[in-house]
JSON list of C-alpha atoms in Angstrom, two decimals:
[
{"chain": "A", "resi": 1, "resn": "UNK", "atom": "CA", "xyz": [-50.45, 14.04, -32.59]},
{"chain": "A", "resi": 2, "resn": "UNK", "atom": "CA", "xyz": [-48.29, 16.44, -32.57]},
{"chain": "A", "resi": 3, "resn": "UNK", "atom": "CA", "xyz": [-46.78, 18.64, -29.22]},
{"chain": "A", "resi": 4, "resn": "UNK", "atom": "CA", "xyz": [-45.07, 21.81, -29.12]},
{"chain": "A", "resi": 5, "resn": "UNK", "atom": "CA", "xyz": [-42.40, 21.45, -26.11]},
{"chain": "A", "resi": 6, "resn": "UNK", "atom": "CA", "xyz": [-41.36, 24.73, -24.41]},
{"chain": "A", "resi": 7, "resn": "UNK", "atom": "CA", "xyz": [-37.69, 23.47, -24.42]},
{"chain": "A", "resi": 8, "resn": "UNK", "atom": "CA", "xyz": [-35.31, 25.41, -22.11]},
{"chain": "A", "resi": 9, "resn": "UNK", "atom": "CA", "xyz": [-31.51, 23.73, -21.41]},
{"chain": "A", "resi": 10, "resn": "UNK", "atom": "CA", "xyz": [-31.82, 22.43, -18.68]},
{"chain": "A", "resi": 11, "resn": "UNK", "atom": "CA", "xyz": [-32.30, 18.45, -17.40]},
{"chain": "A", "resi": 12, "resn": "UNK", "atom": "CA", "xyz": [-36.35, 17.99, -17.81]},
{"chain": "A", "resi": 13, "resn": "UNK", "atom": "CA", "xyz": [-38.09, 19.10, -20.60]},
{"chain": "A", "resi": 14, "resn": "UNK", "atom": "CA", "xyz": [-35.53, 17.14, -23.09]},
{"chain": "A", "resi": 15, "resn": "UNK", "atom": "CA", "xyz": [-36.56, 14.12, -21.21]},
{"chain": "A", "resi": 16, "resn": "UNK", "atom": "CA", "xyz": [-40.17, 15.90, -21.13]},
{"chain": "A", "resi": 17, "resn": "UNK", "atom": "CA", "xyz": [-39.89, 15.77, -25.17]},
{"chain": "A", "resi": 18, "resn": "UNK", "atom": "CA", "xyz": [-38.42, 12.61, -25.85]},
{"chain": "A", "resi": 19, "resn": "UNK", "atom": "CA", "xyz": [-41.13, 10.54, -23.62]},
{"chain": "A", "resi": 20, "resn": "UNK", "atom": "CA", "xyz": [-43.08, 11.61, -25.51]},
{"chain": "A", "resi": 21, "resn": "UNK", "atom": "CA", "xyz": [-41.74, 10.42, -29.04]},
{"chain": "A", "resi": 22, "resn": "UNK", "atom": "CA", "xyz": [-41.11, 7.18, -27.68]},
{"chain": "A", "resi": 23, "resn": "UNK", "atom": "CA", "xyz": [-45.50, 7.01, -27.14]},
{"chain": "A", "resi": 24, "resn": "UNK", "atom": "CA", "xyz": [-45.59, 8.34, -31.58]},
{"chain": "A", "resi": 25, "resn": "UNK", "atom": "CA", "xyz": [-46.07, 12.48, -30.96]},
{"chain": "A", "resi": 26, "resn": "UNK", "atom": "CA", "xyz": [-44.30, 14.27, -33.58]},
{"chain": "A", "resi": 27, "resn": "UNK", "atom": "CA", "xyz": [-42.47, 16.39, -31.22]},
{"chain": "A", "resi": 28, "resn": "UNK", "atom": "CA", "xyz": [-41.78, 20.54, -32.24]},
{"chain": "A", "resi": 29, "resn": "UNK", "atom": "CA", "xyz": [-39.86, 22.41, -30.05]},
{"chain": "A", "resi": 30, "resn": "UNK", "atom": "CA", "xyz": [-39.80, 26.09, -28.65]},
{"chain": "A", "resi": 31, "resn": "UNK", "atom": "CA", "xyz": [-36.87, 27.57, -27.07]},
{"chain": "A", "resi": 32, "resn": "UNK", "atom": "CA", "xyz": [-37.40, 31.05, -25.09]},
{"chain": "A", "resi": 33, "resn": "UNK", "atom": "CA", "xyz": [-34.02, 33.84, -24.80]},
{"chain": "A", "resi": 34, "resn": "UNK", "atom": "CA", "xyz": [-33.09, 35.65, -22.05]},
{"chain": "A", "resi": 35, "resn": "UNK", "atom": "CA", "xyz": [-29.61, 36.82, -23.15]},
{"chain": "A", "resi": 36, "resn": "UNK", "atom": "CA", "xyz": [-27.95, 37.65, -26.48]},
{"chain": "A", "resi": 37, "resn": "UNK", "atom": "CA", "xyz": [-25.40, 34.49, -25.54]},
{"chain": "A", "resi": 38, "resn": "UNK", "atom": "CA", "xyz": [-23.97, 32.47, -28.41]},
{"chain": "A", "resi": 39, "resn": "UNK", "atom": "CA", "xyz": [-23.35, 29.29, -26.64]},
{"chain": "A", "resi": 40, "resn": "UNK", "atom": "CA", "xyz": [-26.75, 28.90, -24.96]},
{"chain": "A", "resi": 41, "resn": "UNK", "atom": "CA", "xyz": [-27.99, 29.43, -28.71]},
{"chain": "A", "resi": 42, "resn": "UNK", "atom": "CA", "xyz": [-25.90, 26.25, -29.68]},
{"chain": "A", "resi": 43, "resn": "UNK", "atom": "CA", "xyz": [-26.45, 24.18, -26.50]},
{"chain": "A", "resi": 44, "resn": "UNK", "atom": "CA", "xyz": [-29.63, 24.09, -26.73]},
{"chain": "A", "resi": 45, "resn": "UNK", "atom": "CA", "xyz": [-29.99, 23.49, -30.82]},
{"chain": "A", "resi": 46, "resn": "UNK", "atom": "CA", "xyz": [-27.43, 20.37, -29.84]},
{"chain": "A", "resi": 47, "resn": "UNK", "atom": "CA", "xyz": [-30.12, 19.45, -27.55]},
{"chain": "A", "resi": 48, "resn": "UNK", "atom": "CA", "xyz": [-33.06, 20.38, -29.72]},
{"chain": "A", "resi": 49, "resn": "UNK", "atom": "CA", "xyz": [-30.73, 17.62, -32.43]},
{"chain": "A", "resi": 50, "resn": "UNK", "atom": "CA", "xyz": [-29.90, 15.07, -29.36]},
{"chain": "A", "resi": 51, "resn": "UNK", "atom": "CA", "xyz": [-34.03, 15.13, -28.28]},
{"chain": "A", "resi": 52, "resn": "UNK", "atom": "CA", "xyz": [-35.43, 14.40, -31.40]},
{"chain": "A", "resi": 53, "resn": "UNK", "atom": "CA", "xyz": [-37.57, 17.37, -32.33]},
{"chain": "A", "resi": 54, "resn": "UNK", "atom": "CA", "xyz": [-38.58, 17.72, -35.93]},
{"chain": "A", "resi": 55, "resn": "UNK", "atom": "CA", "xyz": [-37.97, 21.65, -35.97]},
{"chain": "A", "resi": 56, "resn": "UNK", "atom": "CA", "xyz": [-36.85, 24.14, -33.48]},
{"chain": "A", "resi": 57, "resn": "UNK", "atom": "CA", "xyz": [-38.01, 27.88, -32.72]},
{"chain": "A", "resi": 58, "resn": "UNK", "atom": "CA", "xyz": [-36.58, 30.69, -30.47]},
{"chain": "A", "resi": 59, "resn": "UNK", "atom": "CA", "xyz": [-38.51, 33.87, -29.29]},
{"chain": "A", "resi": 60, "resn": "UNK", "atom": "CA", "xyz": [-37.20, 36.33, -27.91]},
{"chain": "A", "resi": 61, "resn": "UNK", "atom": "CA", "xyz": [-38.82, 36.99, -24.21]},
{"chain": "A", "resi": 62, "resn": "UNK", "atom": "CA", "xyz": [-37.15, 39.82, -23.25]},
{"chain": "A", "resi": 63, "resn": "UNK", "atom": "CA", "xyz": [-39.72, 42.84, -24.03]},
{"chain": "A", "resi": 64, "resn": "UNK", "atom": "CA", "xyz": [-41.70, 40.35, -22.07]},
{"chain": "A", "resi": 65, "resn": "UNK", "atom": "CA", "xyz": [-39.47, 40.84, -19.07]},
{"chain": "A", "resi": 66, "resn": "UNK", "atom": "CA", "xyz": [-38.45, 44.55, -19.39]},
{"chain": "A", "resi": 67, "resn": "UNK", "atom": "CA", "xyz": [-41.95, 46.28, -18.54]},
{"chain": "A", "resi": 68, "resn": "UNK", "atom": "CA", "xyz": [-43.07, 43.01, -15.82]},
{"chain": "A", "resi": 69, "resn": "UNK", "atom": "CA", "xyz": [-39.26, 45.17, -13.81]},
{"chain": "A", "resi": 70, "resn": "UNK", "atom": "CA", "xyz": [-40.24, 48.94, -15.21]},
{"chain": "A", "resi": 71, "resn": "UNK", "atom": "CA", "xyz": [-43.97, 48.03, -14.41]},
{"chain": "A", "resi": 72, "resn": "UNK", "atom": "CA", "xyz": [-44.62, 44.96, -12.41]},
{"chain": "A", "resi": 73, "resn": "UNK", "atom": "CA", "xyz": [-43.89, 43.71, -8.82]},
{"chain": "A", "resi": 74, "resn": "UNK", "atom": "CA", "xyz": [-41.01, 41.70, -9.48]},
{"chain": "A", "resi": 75, "resn": "UNK", "atom": "CA", "xyz": [-42.63, 39.06, -6.75]},
{"chain": "A", "resi": 76, "resn": "UNK", "atom": "CA", "xyz": [-44.66, 37.95, -9.63]},
{"chain": "A", "resi": 77, "resn": "UNK", "atom": "CA", "xyz": [-42.25, 37.61, -12.33]},
{"chain": "A", "resi": 78, "resn": "UNK", "atom": "CA", "xyz": [-41.82, 33.85, -12.67]},
{"chain": "A", "resi": 79, "resn": "UNK", "atom": "CA", "xyz": [-45.52, 34.02, -12.75]},
{"chain": "A", "resi": 80, "resn": "UNK", "atom": "CA", "xyz": [-45.58, 36.11, -15.15]},
{"chain": "A", "resi": 81, "resn": "UNK", "atom": "CA", "xyz": [-43.46, 35.10, -17.71]},
{"chain": "A", "resi": 82, "resn": "UNK", "atom": "CA", "xyz": [-44.30, 31.51, -17.44]},
{"chain": "A", "resi": 83, "resn": "UNK", "atom": "CA", "xyz": [-47.97, 32.89, -18.15]},
{"chain": "A", "resi": 84, "resn": "UNK", "atom": "CA", "xyz": [-46.22, 34.82, -21.19]},
{"chain": "A", "resi": 85, "resn": "UNK", "atom": "CA", "xyz": [-44.53, 31.49, -22.42]},
{"chain": "A", "resi": 86, "resn": "UNK", "atom": "CA", "xyz": [-47.43, 29.39, -22.24]},
{"chain": "A", "resi": 87, "resn": "UNK", "atom": "CA", "xyz": [-49.46, 32.44, -24.74]},
{"chain": "A", "resi": 88, "resn": "UNK", "atom": "CA", "xyz": [-47.13, 32.17, -26.88]},
{"chain": "A", "resi": 89, "resn": "UNK", "atom": "CA", "xyz": [-46.02, 29.12, -27.57]},
{"chain": "A", "resi": 90, "resn": "UNK", "atom": "CA", "xyz": [-49.85, 28.13, -27.39]},
{"chain": "A", "resi": 91, "resn": "UNK", "atom": "CA", "xyz": [-50.59, 29.94, -30.85]},
{"chain": "A", "resi": 92, "resn": "UNK", "atom": "CA", "xyz": [-46.95, 29.09, -32.30]},
{"chain": "A", "resi": 93, "resn": "UNK", "atom": "CA", "xyz": [-48.83, 25.40, -31.37]},
{"chain": "A", "resi": 94, "resn": "UNK", "atom": "CA", "xyz": [-52.11, 26.17, -34.13]},
{"chain": "A", "resi": 95, "resn": "UNK", "atom": "CA", "xyz": [-50.13, 27.72, -36.79]},
{"chain": "A", "resi": 96, "resn": "UNK", "atom": "CA", "xyz": [-48.23, 24.50, -36.91]},
{"chain": "A", "resi": 97, "resn": "UNK", "atom": "CA", "xyz": [-50.99, 22.14, -35.93]},
{"chain": "A", "resi": 98, "resn": "UNK", "atom": "CA", "xyz": [-50.34, 20.73, -32.48]},
{"chain": "A", "resi": 99, "resn": "UNK", "atom": "CA", "xyz": [-51.91, 19.08, -29.99]},
{"chain": "A", "resi": 100, "resn": "UNK", "atom": "CA", "xyz": [-51.76, 19.92, -27.17]},
{"chain": "A", "resi": 101, "resn": "UNK", "atom": "CA", "xyz": [-48.27, 21.81, -25.05]},
{"chain": "A", "resi": 102, "resn": "UNK", "atom": "CA", "xyz": [-45.77, 20.11, -23.41]},
{"chain": "A", "resi": 103, "resn": "UNK", "atom": "CA", "xyz": [-43.25, 21.09, -20.93]},
{"chain": "A", "resi": 104, "resn": "UNK", "atom": "CA", "xyz": [-40.80, 19.81, -18.12]},
{"chain": "A", "resi": 105, "resn": "UNK", "atom": "CA", "xyz": [-42.03, 20.89, -15.21]},
{"chain": "A", "resi": 106, "resn": "UNK", "atom": "CA", "xyz": [-41.97, 18.75, -12.02]},
{"chain": "A", "resi": 107, "resn": "UNK", "atom": "CA", "xyz": [-44.20, 20.06, -9.00]},
{"chain": "A", "resi": 108, "resn": "UNK", "atom": "CA", "xyz": [-42.42, 22.10, -6.53]},
{"chain": "A", "resi": 109, "resn": "UNK", "atom": "CA", "xyz": [-39.32, 21.69, -7.76]},
{"chain": "A", "resi": 110, "resn": "UNK", "atom": "CA", "xyz": [-38.92, 25.81, -8.61]},
{"chain": "A", "resi": 111, "resn": "UNK", "atom": "CA", "xyz": [-40.75, 28.44, -8.24]},
{"chain": "A", "resi": 112, "resn": "UNK", "atom": "CA", "xyz": [-43.34, 28.64, -10.42]},
{"chain": "A", "resi": 113, "resn": "UNK", "atom": "CA", "xyz": [-44.19, 25.36, -10.52]},
{"chain": "A", "resi": 114, "resn": "UNK", "atom": "CA", "xyz": [-46.26, 25.28, -7.00]},
{"chain": "A", "resi": 115, "resn": "UNK", "atom": "CA", "xyz": [-49.34, 23.41, -7.47]},
{"chain": "A", "resi": 116, "resn": "UNK", "atom": "CA", "xyz": [-50.93, 27.61, -6.50]},
{"chain": "A", "resi": 117, "resn": "UNK", "atom": "CA", "xyz": [-48.60, 28.60, -9.29]},
{"chain": "A", "resi": 118, "resn": "UNK", "atom": "CA", "xyz": [-48.77, 26.02, -11.88]},
{"chain": "A", "resi": 119, "resn": "UNK", "atom": "CA", "xyz": [-53.16, 26.33, -11.65]},
{"chain": "A", "resi": 120, "resn": "UNK", "atom": "CA", "xyz": [-52.62, 29.80, -12.34]},
{"chain": "A", "resi": 121, "resn": "UNK", "atom": "CA", "xyz": [-50.21, 29.12, -15.17]},
{"chain": "A", "resi": 122, "resn": "UNK", "atom": "CA", "xyz": [-52.53, 26.54, -16.62]},
{"chain": "A", "resi": 123, "resn": "UNK", "atom": "CA", "xyz": [-55.41, 29.06, -17.11]},
{"chain": "A", "resi": 124, "resn": "UNK", "atom": "CA", "xyz": [-53.87, 31.54, -19.54]},
{"chain": "A", "resi": 125, "resn": "UNK", "atom": "CA", "xyz": [-54.43, 28.76, -22.74]},
{"chain": "A", "resi": 126, "resn": "UNK", "atom": "CA", "xyz": [-57.65, 26.79, -23.59]},
{"chain": "A", "resi": 127, "resn": "UNK", "atom": "CA", "xyz": [-55.12, 24.16, -25.45]},
{"chain": "A", "resi": 128, "resn": "UNK", "atom": "CA", "xyz": [-53.99, 20.88, -23.31]},
{"chain": "A", "resi": 129, "resn": "UNK", "atom": "CA", "xyz": [-51.29, 21.21, -21.31]},
{"chain": "A", "resi": 130, "resn": "UNK", "atom": "CA", "xyz": [-49.29, 18.08, -20.62]},
{"chain": "A", "resi": 131, "resn": "UNK", "atom": "CA", "xyz": [-46.19, 17.20, -17.92]},
{"chain": "A", "resi": 132, "resn": "UNK", "atom": "CA", "xyz": [-44.72, 13.85, -18.33]},
{"chain": "A", "resi": 133, "resn": "UNK", "atom": "CA", "xyz": [-42.69, 14.47, -15.38]},
{"chain": "A", "resi": 134, "resn": "UNK", "atom": "CA", "xyz": [-44.76, 15.80, -13.25]},
{"chain": "A", "resi": 135, "resn": "UNK", "atom": "CA", "xyz": [-45.06, 13.93, -10.30]},
{"chain": "A", "resi": 136, "resn": "UNK", "atom": "CA", "xyz": [-41.19, 12.41, -11.47]},
{"chain": "A", "resi": 137, "resn": "UNK", "atom": "CA", "xyz": [-38.27, 12.24, -8.38]},
{"chain": "A", "resi": 138, "resn": "UNK", "atom": "CA", "xyz": [-35.66, 14.04, -10.17]},
{"chain": "A", "resi": 139, "resn": "UNK", "atom": "CA", "xyz": [-33.03, 10.80, -9.68]},
{"chain": "A", "resi": 140, "resn": "UNK", "atom": "CA", "xyz": [-35.70, 9.52, -12.20]},
{"chain": "A", "resi": 141, "resn": "UNK", "atom": "CA", "xyz": [-35.38, 12.29, -14.73]},
{"chain": "A", "resi": 142, "resn": "UNK", "atom": "CA", "xyz": [-31.47, 12.21, -14.35]},
{"chain": "A", "resi": 143, "resn": "UNK", "atom": "CA", "xyz": [-31.36, 8.11, -15.79]},
{"chain": "A", "resi": 144, "resn": "UNK", "atom": "CA", "xyz": [-33.65, 8.77, -18.11]},
{"chain": "A", "resi": 145, "resn": "UNK", "atom": "CA", "xyz": [-31.31, 11.79, -19.37]},
{"chain": "A", "resi": 146, "resn": "UNK", "atom": "CA", "xyz": [-28.71, 9.13, -19.16]},
{"chain": "A", "resi": 147, "resn": "UNK", "atom": "CA", "xyz": [-30.08, 7.02, -21.36]},
{"chain": "A", "resi": 148, "resn": "UNK", "atom": "CA", "xyz": [-31.61, 9.04, -23.95]},
{"chain": "A", "resi": 149, "resn": "UNK", "atom": "CA", "xyz": [-27.81, 11.11, -24.24]},
{"chain": "A", "resi": 150, "resn": "UNK", "atom": "CA", "xyz": [-29.52, 14.61, -23.46]},
{"chain": "A", "resi": 151, "resn": "UNK", "atom": "CA", "xyz": [-27.34, 14.61, -19.51]},
{"chain": "A", "resi": 152, "resn": "UNK", "atom": "CA", "xyz": [-24.32, 15.80, -20.07]},
{"chain": "A", "resi": 153, "resn": "UNK", "atom": "CA", "xyz": [-25.61, 18.29, -22.99]},
{"chain": "A", "resi": 154, "resn": "UNK", "atom": "CA", "xyz": [-27.72, 19.62, -19.71]},
{"chain": "A", "resi": 155, "resn": "UNK", "atom": "CA", "xyz": [-26.00, 20.04, -17.59]},
{"chain": "A", "resi": 156, "resn": "UNK", "atom": "CA", "xyz": [-22.77, 22.27, -19.37]},
{"chain": "A", "resi": 157, "resn": "UNK", "atom": "CA", "xyz": [-22.72, 25.76, -17.92]},
{"chain": "A", "resi": 158, "resn": "UNK", "atom": "CA", "xyz": [-26.12, 27.86, -18.22]},
{"chain": "A", "resi": 159, "resn": "UNK", "atom": "CA", "xyz": [-25.86, 31.55, -17.71]},
{"chain": "A", "resi": 160, "resn": "UNK", "atom": "CA", "xyz": [-29.12, 31.20, -15.79]},
{"chain": "A", "resi": 161, "resn": "UNK", "atom": "CA", "xyz": [-32.45, 34.04, -15.64]},
{"chain": "A", "resi": 162, "resn": "UNK", "atom": "CA", "xyz": [-31.07, 37.56, -14.91]},
{"chain": "A", "resi": 163, "resn": "UNK", "atom": "CA", "xyz": [-34.42, 38.46, -14.17]},
{"chain": "A", "resi": 164, "resn": "UNK", "atom": "CA", "xyz": [-34.99, 35.54, -10.84]},
{"chain": "A", "resi": 165, "resn": "UNK", "atom": "CA", "xyz": [-37.05, 37.56, -8.43]},
{"chain": "A", "resi": 166, "resn": "UNK", "atom": "CA", "xyz": [-34.75, 37.26, -5.00]},
{"chain": "A", "resi": 167, "resn": "UNK", "atom": "CA", "xyz": [-39.10, 36.59, -3.22]},
{"chain": "A", "resi": 168, "resn": "UNK", "atom": "CA", "xyz": [-41.21, 34.94, -5.40]},
{"chain": "A", "resi": 169, "resn": "UNK", "atom": "CA", "xyz": [-44.19, 33.86, -5.48]},
{"chain": "A", "resi": 170, "resn": "UNK", "atom": "CA", "xyz": [-45.56, 30.02, -4.03]},
{"chain": "A", "resi": 171, "resn": "UNK", "atom": "CA", "xyz": [-49.55, 30.51, -3.91]},
{"chain": "A", "resi": 172, "resn": "UNK", "atom": "CA", "xyz": [-50.07, 32.75, -6.34]},
{"chain": "A", "resi": 173, "resn": "UNK", "atom": "CA", "xyz": [-53.94, 34.97, -7.27]},
{"chain": "A", "resi": 174, "resn": "UNK", "atom": "CA", "xyz": [-55.53, 35.10, -10.42]},
{"chain": "A", "resi": 175, "resn": "UNK", "atom": "CA", "xyz": [-56.65, 38.33, -9.62]},
{"chain": "A", "resi": 176, "resn": "UNK", "atom": "CA", "xyz": [-53.17, 39.88, -8.45]},
{"chain": "A", "resi": 177, "resn": "UNK", "atom": "CA", "xyz": [-52.17, 38.02, -11.79]},
{"chain": "A", "resi": 178, "resn": "UNK", "atom": "CA", "xyz": [-54.45, 39.47, -14.58]},
{"chain": "A", "resi": 179, "resn": "UNK", "atom": "CA", "xyz": [-53.95, 43.00, -12.83]},
{"chain": "A", "resi": 180, "resn": "UNK", "atom": "CA", "xyz": [-49.80, 43.13, -13.36]},
{"chain": "A", "resi": 181, "resn": "UNK", "atom": "CA", "xyz": [-51.09, 42.01, -17.22]},
{"chain": "A", "resi": 182, "resn": "UNK", "atom": "CA", "xyz": [-52.98, 44.43, -17.48]},
{"chain": "A", "resi": 183, "resn": "UNK", "atom": "CA", "xyz": [-50.66, 47.12, -15.40]},
{"chain": "A", "resi": 184, "resn": "UNK", "atom": "CA", "xyz": [-47.51, 46.24, -18.35]},
{"chain": "A", "resi": 185, "resn": "UNK", "atom": "CA", "xyz": [-50.22, 46.18, -21.62]},
{"chain": "A", "resi": 186, "resn": "UNK", "atom": "CA", "xyz": [-49.68, 42.01, -21.67]},
{"chain": "A", "resi": 187, "resn": "UNK", "atom": "CA", "xyz": [-51.73, 41.73, -25.18]},
{"chain": "A", "resi": 188, "resn": "UNK", "atom": "CA", "xyz": [-48.71, 43.92, -26.79]},
{"chain": "A", "resi": 189, "resn": "UNK", "atom": "CA", "xyz": [-45.76, 42.37, -25.85]},
{"chain": "A", "resi": 190, "resn": "UNK", "atom": "CA", "xyz": [-47.43, 39.20, -26.62]},
{"chain": "A", "resi": 191, "resn": "UNK", "atom": "CA", "xyz": [-47.26, 40.31, -30.68]},
{"chain": "A", "resi": 192, "resn": "UNK", "atom": "CA", "xyz": [-44.28, 41.88, -30.45]},
{"chain": "A", "resi": 193, "resn": "UNK", "atom": "CA", "xyz": [-42.51, 38.55, -28.84]},
{"chain": "A", "resi": 194, "resn": "UNK", "atom": "CA", "xyz": [-45.11, 36.13, -31.71]},
{"chain": "A", "resi": 195, "resn": "UNK", "atom": "CA", "xyz": [-43.02, 38.28, -34.07]},
{"chain": "A", "resi": 196, "resn": "UNK", "atom": "CA", "xyz": [-40.11, 37.75, -32.60]},
{"chain": "A", "resi": 197, "resn": "UNK", "atom": "CA", "xyz": [-40.70, 33.90, -33.41]},
{"chain": "A", "resi": 198, "resn": "UNK", "atom": "CA", "xyz": [-37.73, 32.54, -35.91]},
{"chain": "A", "resi": 199, "resn": "UNK", "atom": "CA", "xyz": [-37.19, 28.36, -37.31]},
{"chain": "A", "resi": 200, "resn": "UNK", "atom": "CA", "xyz": [-33.80, 27.46, -36.45]},
{"chain": "A", "resi": 201, "resn": "UNK", "atom": "CA", "xyz": [-33.85, 23.92, -37.95]}
]
């Protein structure tokens, strides 16, 4: 089995990746760039190596965010962003012959991870999306991060998302999100973002 991990620079996704590797899954990782920040890129590279993924890819997600900022409703930013990520990840996963996607999602932890929002987000791809940490207590995830040796890297200061809205929607409606995607021309954006993918190792 082979999975593609959506790798952030936080605590959760490296743990999710290692859990799947421990289950015998071959894991490759995709990280989405939101800033031109070499320190953050190095942090992600180090995390990917520590997580023991086979390959790491970077994709520039800024075109999607800029389009959403200019033409869309800011409240939908987190859901729109995650749907874009999954679309791009699914395309790469198919190219790399993966069987499923892996995320570090934890129910209710951030705006995009409410039950309603996750339902809307996951409808955008046909590939299975596995979230090993979905019902985990954060303390348990931290323990695993320390066990895997990723914790100290994960807690290094990161700049955070520059596009985070003040009042993100927590109960997104699919029809509203799809309308927003139509307004911003999401298909062209996904194509542009997909072409930005670079293999790091």
